[in-house]
Tab-separated table of C-alpha atoms in Angstrom:
chain	number	residue	atom	x	y	z
A	1	MET	CA	148.893	58.512	103.189
A	2	SER	CA	148.451	56.981	99.745
A	3	GLU	CA	145.099	55.209	99.968
A	4	MET	CA	141.463	56.227	100.090
A	5	VAL	CA	140.232	57.617	103.399
A	6	GLU	CA	136.658	56.721	104.313
A	7	GLY	CA	134.578	57.878	107.254
A	8	THR	CA	132.365	60.718	108.447
A	9	ALA	CA	133.125	64.391	109.009
A	10	ALA	CA	130.719	66.325	111.237
A	11	GLY	CA	128.329	63.425	110.672
A	12	VAL	CA	128.603	63.523	106.880
A	13	PRO	CA	129.783	60.308	105.149
A	14	PHE	CA	132.690	60.785	102.749
A	15	VAL	CA	135.522	59.148	100.889
A	16	ALA	CA	138.723	61.068	100.147
A	17	MET	CA	141.607	60.477	97.754
A	18	PRO	CA	145.070	61.839	98.610
A	19	PRO	CA	147.025	64.340	96.507
A	20	ALA	CA	149.632	63.312	93.953
A	21	ASP	CA	152.405	64.214	96.424
A	22	PRO	CA	151.155	63.592	99.976
A	23	GLY	CA	154.240	65.244	101.404
A	24	LYS	CA	153.414	68.675	100.029
A	25	PRO	CA	150.606	71.174	100.737
A	26	ALA	CA	147.493	70.400	98.760
A	27	ALA	CA	144.311	71.999	97.538
A	28	LEU	CA	140.997	70.487	98.620
A	29	VAL	CA	138.272	69.628	96.110
A	30	ALA	CA	134.924	68.545	97.581
A	31	GLY	CA	131.730	67.470	95.896
A	32	TRP	CA	128.517	65.500	95.725
A	33	HIS	CA	127.332	62.612	93.562
A	34	LEU	CA	124.217	62.177	91.437
A	35	MET	CA	121.023	60.431	92.473
A	36	ASP	CA	121.372	58.656	89.125
A	37	VAL	CA	124.583	56.756	88.287
A	38	PRO	CA	127.129	57.342	89.813
A	39	ALA	CA	124.798	57.401	92.811
A	40	SER	CA	127.138	57.163	95.810
A	41	GLU	CA	130.274	58.798	97.101
A	42	GLN	CA	132.267	55.649	96.292
A	43	ALA	CA	130.907	55.442	92.751
A	44	MET	CA	131.574	59.135	92.137
A	45	ALA	CA	135.159	58.681	93.317
A	46	GLU	CA	135.548	55.776	90.907
A	47	ALA	CA	133.956	57.624	87.982
A	48	VAL	CA	135.738	60.965	88.502
A	49	PRO	CA	138.927	60.249	90.484
A	50	MET	CA	140.838	63.311	89.244
A	51	ALA	CA	144.083	61.391	89.789
A	52	GLY	CA	147.247	63.446	89.464
A	53	LEU	CA	145.839	66.584	91.085
A	54	GLN	CA	147.856	68.064	93.909
A	55	ALA	CA	144.636	68.082	95.884
A	56	TRP	CA	142.645	66.014	98.300
A	57	ARG	CA	139.481	64.960	96.449
A	58	VAL	CA	136.585	64.531	98.867
A	59	TYR	CA	133.319	62.884	97.796
A	60	PHE	CA	130.408	63.446	100.174
A	61	GLY	CA	127.357	61.208	100.442
A	62	LEU	CA	124.082	63.006	99.814
A	63	PRO	CA	121.253	62.924	102.341
A	64	LEU	CA	118.603	60.306	101.466
A	65	SER	CA	121.285	58.112	99.882
A	66	GLY	CA	123.788	55.429	100.865
A	67	ALA	CA	124.244	55.202	104.616
A	68	ARG	CA	121.589	57.889	105.046
A	69	LEU	CA	118.763	56.160	103.235
A	70	PRO	CA	115.561	56.361	105.279
A	71	GLU	CA	113.820	53.283	106.619
A	72	GLY	CA	112.376	51.578	103.560
A	73	GLY	CA	115.441	52.381	101.454
A	74	HIS	CA	115.220	53.451	97.825
A	75	GLN	CA	111.549	52.520	97.685
A	76	GLU	CA	110.817	55.051	100.430
A	77	VAL	CA	112.800	57.767	98.619
A	78	PHE	CA	110.848	57.036	95.432
A	79	ARG	CA	107.575	57.196	97.400
A	80	ARG	CA	108.496	60.598	98.790
A	81	ALA	CA	109.503	61.829	95.350
A	82	SER	CA	106.259	60.594	93.812
A	83	GLU	CA	104.302	62.566	96.429
A	84	ASP	CA	106.301	65.791	95.969
A	85	ALA	CA	109.765	65.656	94.404
A	86	VAL	CA	110.486	69.327	95.072
A	87	LEU	CA	109.466	69.534	98.729
A	88	ASN	CA	110.254	65.943	99.784
A	89	VAL	CA	113.528	65.359	97.936
A	90	PHE	CA	115.230	68.262	96.158
A	91	GLU	CA	114.715	70.862	98.880
A	92	PRO	CA	115.631	68.760	101.939
A	93	VAL	CA	118.605	67.119	100.215
A	94	THR	CA	120.003	70.434	99.006
A	95	GLU	CA	119.400	72.362	102.208
A	96	GLN	CA	120.862	69.648	104.435
A	97	ALA	CA	123.912	69.028	102.235
A	98	ALA	CA	124.689	72.726	101.818
A	99	GLY	CA	124.054	73.440	105.483
A	100	GLU	CA	126.312	70.679	106.786
A	101	PHE	CA	129.188	71.493	104.426
A	102	PRO	CA	131.009	74.204	106.438
A	103	ALA	CA	131.408	72.028	109.541
A	104	ALA	CA	132.434	68.975	107.493
A	105	LEU	CA	134.943	71.090	105.570
A	106	ALA	CA	136.459	72.520	108.748
A	107	GLU	CA	136.907	69.040	110.201
A	108	LEU	CA	138.501	67.708	107.015
A	109	ARG	CA	140.915	70.638	106.840
A	110	ASP	CA	142.204	69.440	110.234
A	111	ARG	CA	142.113	65.707	109.510
A	112	LEU	CA	143.569	65.465	105.998
A	113	PRO	CA	147.347	66.038	106.030
A	114	GLY	CA	148.419	69.080	104.054
A	115	ALA	CA	144.890	70.094	102.995
A	116	THR	CA	145.614	73.787	103.434
A	117	GLY	CA	145.395	75.011	99.826
A	118	PRO	CA	142.599	76.529	97.734
A	119	LEU	CA	139.091	75.057	97.796
A	120	GLY	CA	137.158	73.733	94.808
A	121	VAL	CA	133.640	72.275	94.757
A	122	PHE	CA	131.955	69.985	92.253
A	123	GLY	CA	128.776	67.988	91.782
A	124	GLY	CA	126.606	66.060	89.384
A	125	SER	CA	122.866	66.473	88.766
A	126	ALA	CA	121.269	66.744	92.252
A	127	GLY	CA	124.804	67.071	93.614
A	128	ALA	CA	125.368	69.945	91.218
A	129	ILE	CA	122.511	71.849	92.859
A	130	VAL	CA	124.331	71.436	96.171
A	131	ALA	CA	127.629	72.650	94.695
A	132	LEU	CA	125.949	75.685	93.127
A	133	GLU	CA	124.070	76.470	96.329
A	134	VAL	CA	127.276	76.273	98.385
A	135	LEU	CA	128.969	78.541	95.846
A	136	ALA	CA	126.063	81.012	95.837
A	137	ARG	CA	126.038	81.270	99.632
A	138	GLY	CA	129.574	82.598	99.429
A	139	ASP	CA	130.728	81.581	102.899
A	140	ALA	CA	133.332	78.935	102.037
A	141	GLY	CA	136.038	80.821	100.128
A	142	ILE	CA	135.650	78.761	96.953
A	143	ALA	CA	138.295	79.302	94.262
A	144	ALA	CA	136.659	77.247	91.481
A	145	ALA	CA	133.634	75.030	90.830
A	146	ALA	CA	132.692	72.356	88.298
A	147	VAL	CA	129.335	70.680	87.688
A	148	VAL	CA	128.315	67.856	85.378
A	149	SER	CA	124.846	66.921	84.097
A	150	PRO	CA	124.028	70.108	85.976
A	151	VAL	CA	120.591	70.988	87.267
A	152	VAL	CA	120.969	74.758	87.116
A	153	GLN	CA	117.209	75.370	86.983
A	154	LEU	CA	114.979	73.040	88.967
A	155	ALA	CA	111.637	73.693	87.256
A	156	PRO	CA	112.697	72.309	83.838
A	157	MET	CA	114.101	69.217	85.574
A	158	ILE	CA	110.743	68.573	87.221
A	159	ALA	CA	109.141	68.806	83.769
A	160	ALA	CA	111.706	66.298	82.478
A	161	ASN	CA	110.785	63.900	85.282
A	162	GLU	CA	107.116	64.318	84.369
A	163	ARG	CA	107.993	63.123	80.867
A	164	ARG	CA	110.271	60.388	82.184
A	165	PHE	CA	107.804	58.863	84.633
A	166	GLY	CA	104.523	59.895	82.999
A	167	VAL	CA	103.271	61.502	86.199
A	168	PRO	CA	102.277	65.203	86.327
A	169	TYR	CA	103.660	67.348	89.139
A	170	ALA	CA	101.182	69.487	91.093
A	171	TRP	CA	102.931	72.818	91.632
A	172	THR	CA	102.073	74.844	94.746
A	173	GLU	CA	103.054	78.330	95.844
A	174	ARG	CA	105.657	76.839	98.174
A	175	SER	CA	107.195	74.504	95.599
A	176	ARG	CA	107.361	77.320	93.041
A	177	ALA	CA	109.275	79.384	95.596
A	178	VAL	CA	111.731	76.517	96.078
A	179	ALA	CA	112.189	76.168	92.315
A	180	ALA	CA	112.816	79.907	92.051
A	181	ARG	CA	115.471	79.607	94.744
A	182	TYR	CA	117.203	76.840	92.806
A	183	ASP	CA	117.342	78.838	89.583
A	184	TYR	CA	121.002	79.648	89.135
A	185	VAL	CA	120.507	81.326	85.783
A	186	ASN	CA	118.573	84.030	87.604
A	187	ARG	CA	121.088	83.888	90.477
A	188	ALA	CA	124.138	83.964	88.212
A	189	ALA	CA	125.489	87.096	89.900
A	190	GLU	CA	125.871	85.086	93.129
A	191	LEU	CA	128.177	82.544	91.444
A	192	THR	CA	131.372	84.500	91.891
A	193	ALA	CA	134.021	81.775	91.395
A	194	PRO	CA	135.105	80.454	87.979
A	195	LEU	CA	132.650	77.746	86.903
A	196	LEU	CA	132.937	74.765	84.559
A	197	LEU	CA	129.745	73.245	83.137
A	198	VAL	CA	129.938	69.734	81.641
A	199	ALA	CA	126.825	68.503	79.816
A	200	GLY	CA	126.046	65.363	77.868
A	201	ALA	CA	125.166	65.963	74.225
A	202	ASP	CA	122.383	63.368	74.625
A	203	ASP	CA	121.046	64.666	77.942
A	204	ASP	CA	117.516	66.027	78.258
A	205	ILE	CA	116.863	69.538	76.991
A	206	ALA	CA	115.900	70.377	80.594
A	207	VAL	CA	119.592	70.095	81.463
A	208	ARG	CA	121.247	71.253	78.252
A	209	GLU	CA	119.332	74.484	77.632
A	210	PRO	CA	119.674	75.912	81.167
A	211	ALA	CA	123.386	75.006	81.148
A	212	GLU	CA	123.790	76.879	77.868
A	213	ALA	CA	121.855	79.839	79.312
A	214	LEU	CA	124.098	79.975	82.381
A	215	HIS	CA	127.163	79.649	80.150
A	216	ALA	CA	125.985	82.630	78.089
A	217	LYS	CA	124.981	84.763	81.060
A	218	LEU	CA	127.995	84.078	83.244
A	219	GLY	CA	130.702	83.451	80.685
A	220	ALA	CA	131.298	80.083	82.335
A	221	GLU	CA	133.235	77.410	80.494
A	222	LEU	CA	130.993	74.783	78.869
A	223	VAL	CA	132.145	71.326	77.747
A	224	THR	CA	129.726	69.097	75.826
A	225	VAL	CA	130.431	65.366	75.946
A	226	ASP	CA	129.364	63.544	72.783
A	227	GLY	CA	127.552	60.263	73.368
A	228	MET	CA	126.722	61.039	77.012
A	229	ALA	CA	123.211	61.351	78.368
A	230	HIS	CA	122.652	62.195	82.051
A	231	GLU	CA	124.505	59.333	83.698
A	232	PHE	CA	128.185	58.430	83.396
A	233	PRO	CA	128.862	55.033	84.979
A	234	PRO	CA	132.381	54.411	86.286
A	235	GLY	CA	134.698	52.976	83.678
A	236	THR	CA	132.783	54.294	80.673
A	237	PRO	CA	134.140	56.681	78.002
A	238	ALA	CA	131.672	59.309	79.245
A	239	ALA	CA	133.073	59.119	82.783
A	240	ALA	CA	136.601	59.383	81.394
A	241	ARG	CA	135.654	62.563	79.513
A	242	VAL	CA	134.112	64.076	82.641
A	243	ASP	CA	137.183	63.143	84.648
A	244	THR	CA	139.506	64.722	82.074
A	245	ALA	CA	137.467	67.942	82.045
A	246	PHE	CA	137.318	68.210	85.849
A	247	THR	CA	140.992	67.326	86.309
A	248	GLY	CA	142.208	69.883	83.794
A	249	TRP	CA	139.902	72.565	85.143
A	250	PHE	CA	140.950	72.218	88.768
A	251	ALA	CA	144.628	71.820	87.847
A	252	ARG	CA	144.483	75.223	86.161
A	253	ARG	CA	142.323	76.977	88.724
A	254	LEU	CA	143.673	75.733	92.054
A	255	ARG	CA	147.369	76.464	91.678
A	256	GLY	CA	149.016	78.207	94.616
């Protein structure tokens, strides 16, 4: 198999790229896209293909995106976010994506030829929360993880969106509890696999400062991409830098 595989695994939409040598055993690297650009599994695969890895690269579609957009499409997602971004978007997307991962992974291990090697996970922005949550839960045997434009603390990201859209967020006891749960600086001890953080030098301070704090607390590797903000559209120099960082990281960490 030398071409992209596209379909669903345990109901989760995905695209997968085959390893450099399809005839040999391969690692499996699975991850989730951004809600900003690249905002789909196909776009994430194009932006960060990690070609040359002896690994299947699997790109999952997030809930509330792509084929799983609700009735009303992007406008409905924006409406839900404007009502309560934490409880209507971040929490359900993260909990569903993290919860459905084990079954999807088990099915892909059976379906993708040779995908018997070590497991890596990755994600960008909202997809990075999913990757970190999957890593923190510790039930998937993850050998390495990499996140880009990473939301490692949710509360500062909500503040950034307040500035971005000019709309204040009304915190409640429940939403504060969700934000505390998605604070991986405080939960650093639960992130037990080697972790790569990739941040844009021009990204919001709500992303850069928490990434630096997690880097300092965990000893994680941190790569800063000059000229990159939060997004990295396919085919841009920023996407190429992210791809180089991810490819090198997983090549080193998923041997054997």
